[in-house]
PDB file of C-alpha atoms in Angstrom:
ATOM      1  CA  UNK A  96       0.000   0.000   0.000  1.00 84.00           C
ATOM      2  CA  UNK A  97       1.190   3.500  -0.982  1.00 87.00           C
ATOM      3  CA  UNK A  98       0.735   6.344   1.669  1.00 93.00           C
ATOM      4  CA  UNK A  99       0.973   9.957   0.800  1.00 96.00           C
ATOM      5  CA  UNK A 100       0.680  12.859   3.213  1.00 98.00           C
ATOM      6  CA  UNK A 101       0.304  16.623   2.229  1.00 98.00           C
ATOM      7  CA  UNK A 102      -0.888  19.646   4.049  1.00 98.00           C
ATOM      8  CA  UNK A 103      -3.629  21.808   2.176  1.00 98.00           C
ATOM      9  CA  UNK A 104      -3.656  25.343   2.815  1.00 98.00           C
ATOM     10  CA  UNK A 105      -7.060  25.044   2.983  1.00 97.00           C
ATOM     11  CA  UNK A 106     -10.195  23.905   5.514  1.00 97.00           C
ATOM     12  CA  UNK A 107     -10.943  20.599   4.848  1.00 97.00           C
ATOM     13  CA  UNK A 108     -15.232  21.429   3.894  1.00 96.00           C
ATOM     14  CA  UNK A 109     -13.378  23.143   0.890  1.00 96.00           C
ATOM     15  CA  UNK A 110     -10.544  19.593  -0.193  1.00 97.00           C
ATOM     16  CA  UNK A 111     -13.944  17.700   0.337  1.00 97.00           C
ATOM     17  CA  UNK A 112     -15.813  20.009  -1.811  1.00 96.00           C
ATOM     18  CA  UNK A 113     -13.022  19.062  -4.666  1.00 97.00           C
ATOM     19  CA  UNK A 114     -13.472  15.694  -4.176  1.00 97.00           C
ATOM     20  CA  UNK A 115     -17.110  15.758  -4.106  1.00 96.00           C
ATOM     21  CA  UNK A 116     -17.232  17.445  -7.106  1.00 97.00           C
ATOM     22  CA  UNK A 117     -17.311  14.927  -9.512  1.00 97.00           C
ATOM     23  CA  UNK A 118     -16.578  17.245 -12.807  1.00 97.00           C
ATOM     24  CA  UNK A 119     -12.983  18.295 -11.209  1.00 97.00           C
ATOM     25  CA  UNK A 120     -12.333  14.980 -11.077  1.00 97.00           C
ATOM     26  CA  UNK A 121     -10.046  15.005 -14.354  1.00 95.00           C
ATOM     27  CA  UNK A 122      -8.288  18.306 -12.681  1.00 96.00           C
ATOM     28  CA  UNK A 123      -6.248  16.267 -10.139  1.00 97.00           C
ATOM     29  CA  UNK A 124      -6.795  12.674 -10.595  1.00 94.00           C
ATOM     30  CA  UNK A 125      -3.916  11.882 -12.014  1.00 91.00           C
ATOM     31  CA  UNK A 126      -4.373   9.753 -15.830  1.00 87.00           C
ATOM     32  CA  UNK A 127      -7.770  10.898 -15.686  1.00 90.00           C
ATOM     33  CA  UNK A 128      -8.281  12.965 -19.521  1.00 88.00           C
ATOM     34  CA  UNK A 129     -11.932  13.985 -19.701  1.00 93.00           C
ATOM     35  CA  UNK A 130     -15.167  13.581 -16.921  1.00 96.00           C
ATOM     36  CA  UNK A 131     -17.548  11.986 -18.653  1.00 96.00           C
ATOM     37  CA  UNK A 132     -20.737  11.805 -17.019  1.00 98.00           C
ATOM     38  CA  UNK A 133     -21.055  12.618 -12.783  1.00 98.00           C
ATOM     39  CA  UNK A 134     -24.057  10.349 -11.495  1.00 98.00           C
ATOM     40  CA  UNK A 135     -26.413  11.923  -9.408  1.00 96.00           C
ATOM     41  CA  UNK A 136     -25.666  11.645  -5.608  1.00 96.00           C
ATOM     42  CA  UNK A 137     -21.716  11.431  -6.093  1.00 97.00           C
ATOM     43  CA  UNK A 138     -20.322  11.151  -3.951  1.00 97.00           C
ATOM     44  CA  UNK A 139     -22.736   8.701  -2.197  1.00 97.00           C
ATOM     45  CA  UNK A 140     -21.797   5.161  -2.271  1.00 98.00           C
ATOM     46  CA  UNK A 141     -22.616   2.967  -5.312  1.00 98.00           C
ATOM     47  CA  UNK A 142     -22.159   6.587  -7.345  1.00 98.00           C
ATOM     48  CA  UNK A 143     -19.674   6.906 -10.217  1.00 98.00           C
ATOM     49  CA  UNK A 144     -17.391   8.953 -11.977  1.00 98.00           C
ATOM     50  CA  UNK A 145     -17.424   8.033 -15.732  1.00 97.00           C
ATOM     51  CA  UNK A 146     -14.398   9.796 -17.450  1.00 94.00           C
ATOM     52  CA  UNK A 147     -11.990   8.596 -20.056  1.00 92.00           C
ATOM     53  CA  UNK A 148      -8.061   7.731 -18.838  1.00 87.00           C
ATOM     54  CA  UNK A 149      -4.498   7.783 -21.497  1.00 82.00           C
ATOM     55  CA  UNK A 150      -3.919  10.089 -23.206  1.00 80.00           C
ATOM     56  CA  UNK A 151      -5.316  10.682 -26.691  1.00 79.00           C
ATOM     57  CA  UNK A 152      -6.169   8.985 -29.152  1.00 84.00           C
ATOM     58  CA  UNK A 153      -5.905   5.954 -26.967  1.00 82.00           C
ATOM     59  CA  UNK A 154      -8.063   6.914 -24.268  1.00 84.00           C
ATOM     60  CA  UNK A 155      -9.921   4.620 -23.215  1.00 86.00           C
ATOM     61  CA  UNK A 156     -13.884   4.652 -21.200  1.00 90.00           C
ATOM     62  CA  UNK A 157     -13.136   4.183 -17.578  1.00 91.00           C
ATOM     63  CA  UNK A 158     -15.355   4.896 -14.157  1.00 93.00           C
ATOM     64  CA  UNK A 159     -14.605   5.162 -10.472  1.00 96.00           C
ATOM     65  CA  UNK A 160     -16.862   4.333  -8.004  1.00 97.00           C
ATOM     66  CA  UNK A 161     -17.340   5.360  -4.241  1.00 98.00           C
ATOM     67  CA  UNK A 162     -17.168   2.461  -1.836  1.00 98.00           C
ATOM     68  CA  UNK A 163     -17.344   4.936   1.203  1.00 98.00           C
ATOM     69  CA  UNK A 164     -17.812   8.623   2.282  1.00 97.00           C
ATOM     70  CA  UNK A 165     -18.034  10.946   5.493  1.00 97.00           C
ATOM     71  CA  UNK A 166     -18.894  14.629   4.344  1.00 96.00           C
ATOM     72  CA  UNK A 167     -16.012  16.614   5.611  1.00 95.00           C
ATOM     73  CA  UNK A 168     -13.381  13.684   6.544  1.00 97.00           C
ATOM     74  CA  UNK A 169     -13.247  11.019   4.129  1.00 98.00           C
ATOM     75  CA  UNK A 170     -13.686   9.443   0.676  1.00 98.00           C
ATOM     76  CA  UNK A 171     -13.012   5.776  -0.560  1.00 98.00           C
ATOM     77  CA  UNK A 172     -12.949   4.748  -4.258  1.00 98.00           C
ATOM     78  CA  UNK A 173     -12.609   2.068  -6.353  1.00 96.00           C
ATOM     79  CA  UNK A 174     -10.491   2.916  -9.393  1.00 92.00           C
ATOM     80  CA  UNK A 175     -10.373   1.003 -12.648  1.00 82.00           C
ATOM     81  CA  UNK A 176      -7.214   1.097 -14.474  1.00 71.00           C
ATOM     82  CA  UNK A 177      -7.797  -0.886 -17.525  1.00 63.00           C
ATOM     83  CA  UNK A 178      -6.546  -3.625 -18.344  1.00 67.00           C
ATOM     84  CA  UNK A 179      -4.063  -3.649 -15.560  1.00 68.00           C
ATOM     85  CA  UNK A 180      -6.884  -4.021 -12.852  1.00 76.00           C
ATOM     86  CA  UNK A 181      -8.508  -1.894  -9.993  1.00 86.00           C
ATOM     87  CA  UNK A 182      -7.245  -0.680  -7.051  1.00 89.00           C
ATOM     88  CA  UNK A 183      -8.676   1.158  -3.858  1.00 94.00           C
ATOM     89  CA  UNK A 184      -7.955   5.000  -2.744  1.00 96.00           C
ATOM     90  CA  UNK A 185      -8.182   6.386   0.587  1.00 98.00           C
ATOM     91  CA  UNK A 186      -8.582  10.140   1.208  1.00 98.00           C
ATOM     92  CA  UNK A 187      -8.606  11.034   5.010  1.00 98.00           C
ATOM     93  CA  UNK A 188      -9.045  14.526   5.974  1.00 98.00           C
ATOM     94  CA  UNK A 189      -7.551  15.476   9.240  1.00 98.00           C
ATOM     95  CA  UNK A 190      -8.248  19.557  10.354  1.00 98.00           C
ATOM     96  CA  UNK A 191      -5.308  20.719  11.675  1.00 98.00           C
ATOM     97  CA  UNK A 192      -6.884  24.031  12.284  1.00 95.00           C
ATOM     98  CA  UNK A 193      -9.382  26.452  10.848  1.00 94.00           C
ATOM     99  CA  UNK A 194      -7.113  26.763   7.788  1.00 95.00           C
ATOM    100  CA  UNK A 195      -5.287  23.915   6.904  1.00 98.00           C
ATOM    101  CA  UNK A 196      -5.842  20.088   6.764  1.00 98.00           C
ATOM    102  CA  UNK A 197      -3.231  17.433   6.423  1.00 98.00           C
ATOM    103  CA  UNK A 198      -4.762  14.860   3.224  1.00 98.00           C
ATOM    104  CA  UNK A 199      -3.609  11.270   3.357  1.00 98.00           C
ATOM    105  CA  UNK A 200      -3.845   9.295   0.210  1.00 98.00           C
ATOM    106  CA  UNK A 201      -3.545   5.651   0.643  1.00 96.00           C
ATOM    107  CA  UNK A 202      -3.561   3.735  -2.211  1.00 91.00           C
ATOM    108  CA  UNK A 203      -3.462  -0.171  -2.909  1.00 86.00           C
ATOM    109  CA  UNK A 204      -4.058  -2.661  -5.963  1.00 82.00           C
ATOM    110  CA  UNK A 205      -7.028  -4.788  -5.393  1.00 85.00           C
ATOM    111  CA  UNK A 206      -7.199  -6.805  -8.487  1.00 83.00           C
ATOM    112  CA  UNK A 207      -5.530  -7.316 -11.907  1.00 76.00           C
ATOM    113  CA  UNK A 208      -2.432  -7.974 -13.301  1.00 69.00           C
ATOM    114  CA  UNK A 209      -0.813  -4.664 -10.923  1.00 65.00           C
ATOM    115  CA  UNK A 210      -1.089  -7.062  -8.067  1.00 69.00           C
ATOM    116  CA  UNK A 211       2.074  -8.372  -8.852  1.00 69.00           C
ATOM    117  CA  UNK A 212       3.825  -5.245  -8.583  1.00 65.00           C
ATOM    118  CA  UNK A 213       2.500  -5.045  -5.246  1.00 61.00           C
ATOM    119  CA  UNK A 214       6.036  -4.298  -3.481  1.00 65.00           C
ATOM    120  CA  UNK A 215       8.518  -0.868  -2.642  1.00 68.00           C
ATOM    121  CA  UNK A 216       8.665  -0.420  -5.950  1.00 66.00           C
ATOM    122  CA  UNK A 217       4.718  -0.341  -6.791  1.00 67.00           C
ATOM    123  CA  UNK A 218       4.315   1.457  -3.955  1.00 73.00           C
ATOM    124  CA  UNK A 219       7.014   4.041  -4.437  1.00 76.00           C
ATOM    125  CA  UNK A 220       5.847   4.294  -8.238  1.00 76.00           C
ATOM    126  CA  UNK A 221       2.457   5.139  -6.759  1.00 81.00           C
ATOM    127  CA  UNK A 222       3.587   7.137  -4.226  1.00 88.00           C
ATOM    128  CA  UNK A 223       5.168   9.597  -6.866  1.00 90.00           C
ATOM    129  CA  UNK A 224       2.143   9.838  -8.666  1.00 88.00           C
ATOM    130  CA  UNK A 225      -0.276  10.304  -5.302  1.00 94.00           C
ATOM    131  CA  UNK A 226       1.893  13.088  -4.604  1.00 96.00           C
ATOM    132  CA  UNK A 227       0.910  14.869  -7.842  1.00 96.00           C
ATOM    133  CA  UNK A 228      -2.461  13.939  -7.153  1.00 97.00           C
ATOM    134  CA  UNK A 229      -2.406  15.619  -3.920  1.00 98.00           C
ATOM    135  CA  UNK A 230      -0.819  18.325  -4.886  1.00 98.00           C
ATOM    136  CA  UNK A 231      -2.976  19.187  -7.701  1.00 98.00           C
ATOM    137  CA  UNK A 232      -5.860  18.906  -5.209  1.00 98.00           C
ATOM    138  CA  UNK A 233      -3.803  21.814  -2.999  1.00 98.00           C
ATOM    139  CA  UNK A 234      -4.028  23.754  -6.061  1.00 98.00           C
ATOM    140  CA  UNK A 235      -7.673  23.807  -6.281  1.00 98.00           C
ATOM    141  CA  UNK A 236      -9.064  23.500  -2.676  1.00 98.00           C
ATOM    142  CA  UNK A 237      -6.257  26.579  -2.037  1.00 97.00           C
ATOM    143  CA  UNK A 238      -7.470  28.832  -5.112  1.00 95.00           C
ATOM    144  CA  UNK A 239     -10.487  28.086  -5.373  1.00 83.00           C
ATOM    145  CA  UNK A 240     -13.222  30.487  -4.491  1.00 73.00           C
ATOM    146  CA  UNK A 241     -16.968  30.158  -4.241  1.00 63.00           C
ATOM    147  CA  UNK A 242     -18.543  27.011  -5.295  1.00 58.00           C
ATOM    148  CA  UNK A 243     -17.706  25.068  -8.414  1.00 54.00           C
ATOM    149  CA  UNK A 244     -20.176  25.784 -11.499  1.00 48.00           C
ATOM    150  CA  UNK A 245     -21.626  23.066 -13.606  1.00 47.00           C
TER     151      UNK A 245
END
């Protein structure tokens, strides 16, 4: 399993508000290319994200689910990552005051072919790329003002 830690300049009802927002999805989930289609509810469990993943033209249709959520604190998905498999992401908000949270990402390979890489070296491989994710999640819970338009 891959953990990343970063501290958002931010309170953590706005880095939820990013990750409930299923249209910013592409912004800062890293190998995501286009949000296809939010369903209602997101991000209740059972509700998907439908976006494409690659880059193009060999993009292909993918979806992530959520498995789990607490408004405010925390946000499980499944993520597909065809056709190497699916995998699991944690995000746990912690406050660490009125203006900054710290955002763990944990991250893990639940099925597929990535299972195998399943060692320091999948994890550290992930671990680069969760740090990009959280980082371009900084960049929109800190800059972003007002609520997000659809």
């Amino acid at each position: 399993m891959s953990i990343t830690e970063r501290i958002v300049r931010a309170p953590a009802d706005r880095v939820y508000s990013v990750l409930s927002d299923g249209w910013s999805y592409s912004d800062w989930a890293v190998g995501t290319a286009h949000v296809r289609d939010v369903d209602a509810g997101w991000p209740r469990p059972g509700a998907r994200v439908h976006h494409k993943a690659g880059p193009w033209p060999v993009s292909v249709r993918e979806r992530s689910e959520s498995l789990e959520c607490e408004p405010g604190r925390m946000l499980l998905l499944k993520v597909h990552v065809w056709p190497l498999g699916e995998g699991q992401a944690r995000f746990t908000l912690d406050p660490l005051d009125a203006e900054a949270t710290r955002v763990t990402l944990q991250e893990r390979f639940t099925e597929g072919p990535l299972l195998k890489v399943r060692n320091r070296v999948g994890d550290a491989v992930l671990h680069f790329r969760n740090a990009e994710v959280l980082q371009r999640l900084a960049d929109i819970a800190e800059h972003r003002t007002g609520q997000p338009q659809h």
